[in-house]
CSV table of C-alpha atoms and ligand atoms in Angstrom, one decimal:
chain,number,residue,atom,x,y,z
A,1,MET,CA,28.2,231.7,-33.4
A,2,HIS,CA,31.7,232.7,-34.5
A,3,GLU,CA,32.6,236.3,-33.7
A,4,PHE,CA,33.6,236.9,-37.3
A,5,GLU,CA,30.1,235.9,-38.6
A,6,ILE,CA,28.4,238.0,-35.9
A,7,LYS,CA,30.4,241.1,-36.9
A,8,LYS,CA,29.6,240.5,-40.6
A,9,MET,CA,25.9,240.3,-39.9
A,10,ILE,CA,26.0,243.5,-37.8
A,11,ARG,CA,27.8,245.2,-40.7
A,12,LEU,CA,25.2,244.1,-43.1
A,13,ALA,CA,22.4,245.3,-40.8
A,14,ALA,CA,24.2,248.7,-40.6
A,15,GLU,CA,24.2,248.8,-44.4
A,16,ALA,CA,20.4,248.0,-44.4
A,17,LYS,CA,19.9,250.8,-41.9
A,18,GLU,CA,21.1,253.3,-44.5
A,19,LYS,CA,18.0,252.5,-46.5
A,20,ALA,CA,15.6,253.3,-43.6
A,21,TYR,CA,12.6,255.5,-44.3
A,22,ALA,CA,12.1,257.1,-40.9
A,23,PRO,CA,11.1,260.7,-41.4
A,24,TYR,CA,8.8,260.8,-38.3
A,25,SER,CA,11.0,259.1,-35.6
A,26,ASP,CA,14.3,260.0,-37.2
A,27,PHE,CA,15.4,256.6,-35.7
A,28,ARG,CA,16.8,254.3,-38.3
A,29,VAL,CA,16.9,250.5,-37.8
A,30,GLY,CA,18.5,247.8,-39.9
A,31,ALA,CA,18.3,244.0,-39.7
A,32,CYS,CA,20.2,241.1,-41.3
A,33,LEU,CA,18.4,237.8,-41.3
A,34,LYS,CA,20.5,234.7,-42.3
A,35,THR,CA,18.9,231.6,-43.7
A,36,VAL,CA,20.1,228.1,-43.1
A,37,SER,CA,21.1,228.0,-46.8
A,38,GLY,CA,23.5,230.9,-46.1
A,39,ALA,CA,21.5,233.7,-47.7
A,40,TYR,CA,21.3,237.1,-46.0
A,41,TYR,CA,18.1,239.1,-46.2
A,42,LEU,CA,18.3,242.8,-45.2
A,43,GLY,CA,15.6,245.0,-43.9
A,44,CYS,CA,15.0,248.5,-42.7
A,45,ASN,CA,12.2,250.3,-40.9
A,46,ILE,CA,9.6,251.9,-43.2
A,47,GLU,CA,7.5,254.5,-41.6
A,48,ASN,CA,4.1,256.0,-42.6
A,49,ALA,CA,2.4,259.3,-42.1
A,50,ALA,CA,-0.5,257.4,-40.5
A,51,PHE,CA,2.1,255.9,-38.1
A,52,THR,CA,0.4,252.5,-37.4
A,53,PRO,CA,1.3,251.0,-40.9
A,54,THR,CA,5.0,251.4,-39.9
A,55,ASN,CA,7.0,248.3,-40.5
A,56,CYS,CA,10.0,247.4,-38.4
A,57,ALA,CA,13.4,246.4,-39.9
A,58,GLU,CA,13.1,242.9,-38.6
A,59,ARG,CA,9.7,242.3,-40.2
A,60,THR,CA,10.9,243.8,-43.5
A,61,ALA,CA,13.8,241.3,-43.6
A,62,MET,CA,11.5,238.4,-42.5
A,63,PHE,CA,8.8,239.2,-45.0
A,64,LYS,CA,11.3,239.6,-47.9
A,65,ALA,CA,12.7,236.2,-47.0
A,66,VAL,CA,9.4,234.4,-46.6
A,67,SER,CA,8.0,235.9,-49.8
A,68,ASP,CA,11.1,234.5,-51.5
A,69,GLY,CA,10.2,231.0,-50.3
A,70,GLU,CA,12.6,230.9,-47.4
A,71,ARG,CA,11.4,229.0,-44.3
A,72,ASP,CA,14.6,228.0,-42.4
A,73,PHE,CA,16.5,230.7,-40.4
A,74,GLU,CA,19.8,230.6,-38.6
A,75,ALA,CA,20.3,234.0,-37.0
A,76,ILE,CA,19.2,237.7,-37.1
A,77,ALA,CA,21.3,240.8,-36.3
A,78,ILE,CA,19.7,244.2,-35.5
A,79,THR,CA,21.3,247.6,-35.2
A,80,SER,CA,20.0,251.2,-35.0
A,81,ASP,CA,20.9,254.8,-34.5
A,82,GLY,CA,20.6,254.4,-30.8
A,83,VAL,CA,23.3,254.3,-28.2
A,84,ASN,CA,21.6,251.4,-26.5
A,85,LEU,CA,21.5,247.8,-27.8
A,86,ILE,CA,18.4,247.3,-29.8
A,87,ALA,CA,16.2,244.3,-29.3
A,88,PRO,CA,13.1,243.4,-31.4
A,89,CYS,CA,9.8,245.0,-30.5
A,90,GLY,CA,7.0,242.7,-29.2
A,91,VAL,CA,5.3,242.4,-32.6
A,92,CYS,CA,8.6,241.4,-34.3
A,93,ARG,CA,9.3,238.8,-31.6
A,94,GLN,CA,6.0,237.2,-32.4
A,95,VAL,CA,6.8,237.2,-36.1
A,96,LEU,CA,10.2,235.7,-35.4
A,97,ALA,CA,8.6,233.0,-33.2
A,98,GLU,CA,6.4,231.9,-36.2
A,99,PHE,CA,9.4,231.0,-38.4
A,100,CYS,CA,12.5,230.7,-36.3
A,101,PRO,CA,13.7,228.0,-33.8
A,102,ALA,CA,13.5,228.9,-30.1
A,103,ASP,CA,17.3,228.6,-29.8
A,104,MET,CA,18.0,230.9,-32.7
A,105,PRO,CA,20.6,233.7,-31.9
A,106,VAL,CA,19.3,237.2,-31.9
A,107,ILE,CA,22.2,239.6,-32.2
A,108,CYS,CA,21.3,243.0,-30.6
A,109,SER,CA,23.7,245.8,-31.3
A,110,ASP,CA,24.2,249.5,-30.9
A,111,ARG,CA,25.3,252.1,-33.3
A,112,GLU,CA,28.9,251.5,-32.5
A,113,GLY,CA,28.7,247.8,-33.1
A,114,ASN,CA,28.7,246.6,-29.5
A,115,TYR,CA,26.5,243.6,-29.2
A,116,GLU,CA,24.9,240.9,-27.1
A,117,VAL,CA,23.5,237.6,-28.4
A,118,HIS,CA,20.3,236.3,-26.9
A,119,GLU,CA,18.3,233.2,-27.7
A,120,LEU,CA,14.9,233.9,-29.2
A,121,ARG,CA,13.2,231.9,-26.4
A,122,THR,CA,14.5,234.3,-23.8
A,123,LEU,CA,13.0,237.3,-25.7
A,124,ILE,CA,9.6,235.6,-26.1
A,125,PRO,CA,9.0,233.0,-23.5
A,126,MET,CA,5.8,230.9,-23.9
A,127,ALA,CA,5.3,232.2,-27.4
A,128,PHE,CA,2.0,231.5,-29.0
A,129,THR,CA,2.6,229.2,-31.9
A,130,ASP,CA,0.9,226.8,-34.3
A,131,ALA,CA,1.1,224.1,-31.7
A,132,ASP,CA,-1.3,226.1,-29.5
A,133,LEU,CA,-3.9,226.2,-32.3
A,134,LYS,CA,-3.9,222.4,-32.5
A,135,ASP,CA,-4.4,221.8,-28.8
A,136,LYS,CA,-8.0,222.7,-28.1
B,201,LIG,N1,11.8,249.9,-34.9
B,201,LIG,C1,12.3,248.8,-35.6
B,201,LIG,O1,12.5,248.9,-36.8
B,201,LIG,N2,12.7,247.7,-34.9
B,201,LIG,C2,12.6,247.6,-33.6
B,201,LIG,O2,13.0,246.6,-33.0
B,201,LIG,C3,12.1,248.7,-32.8
B,201,LIG,C4,11.5,249.9,-33.5
B,201,LIG,C5,11.4,251.1,-35.6
B,201,LIG,C6,9.9,251.4,-35.8
B,201,LIG,C7,9.9,252.9,-36.0
B,201,LIG,O3,10.1,253.2,-37.3
B,201,LIG,C8,11.2,253.4,-35.2
B,201,LIG,O4,12.0,252.2,-35.0
B,201,LIG,C9,10.8,254.0,-33.9
B,201,LIG,O5,10.0,253.2,-33.1
């Protein structure tokens, strides 16, 4: 991916982070999911007093896109309030694996905009997918 596009997606993820609802962890996360058609879907984490219903930023972006009829994705960028690069949690990796190609770039950034790009397949090797359901 071109560096200009990576930085644009990190900036959009940072804008999404501003909308985070994170009164319990005080840890805001933002995601920017790009479709093959060139649309950007933004998501933030949405926490809950009961804790377990909390939705991560990545899944918020993904569910917004899928519920709009999008099925083809090109890249995702994630950023947070943290000093460390943020990578998707295990649940979000599984959700990404449902819809995104194994070679899709996952842009992991920190609050300063430093980043690394990892292929989805390296974050969730041997993902359980629809193909596994067919082979029985
Ligand atoms: N969180 C995300 O939104 N994405 C991640 O990849 C990791 C964690 C959120 C969930 C919760 O609201 C807060 O960060 C602390 O775990």
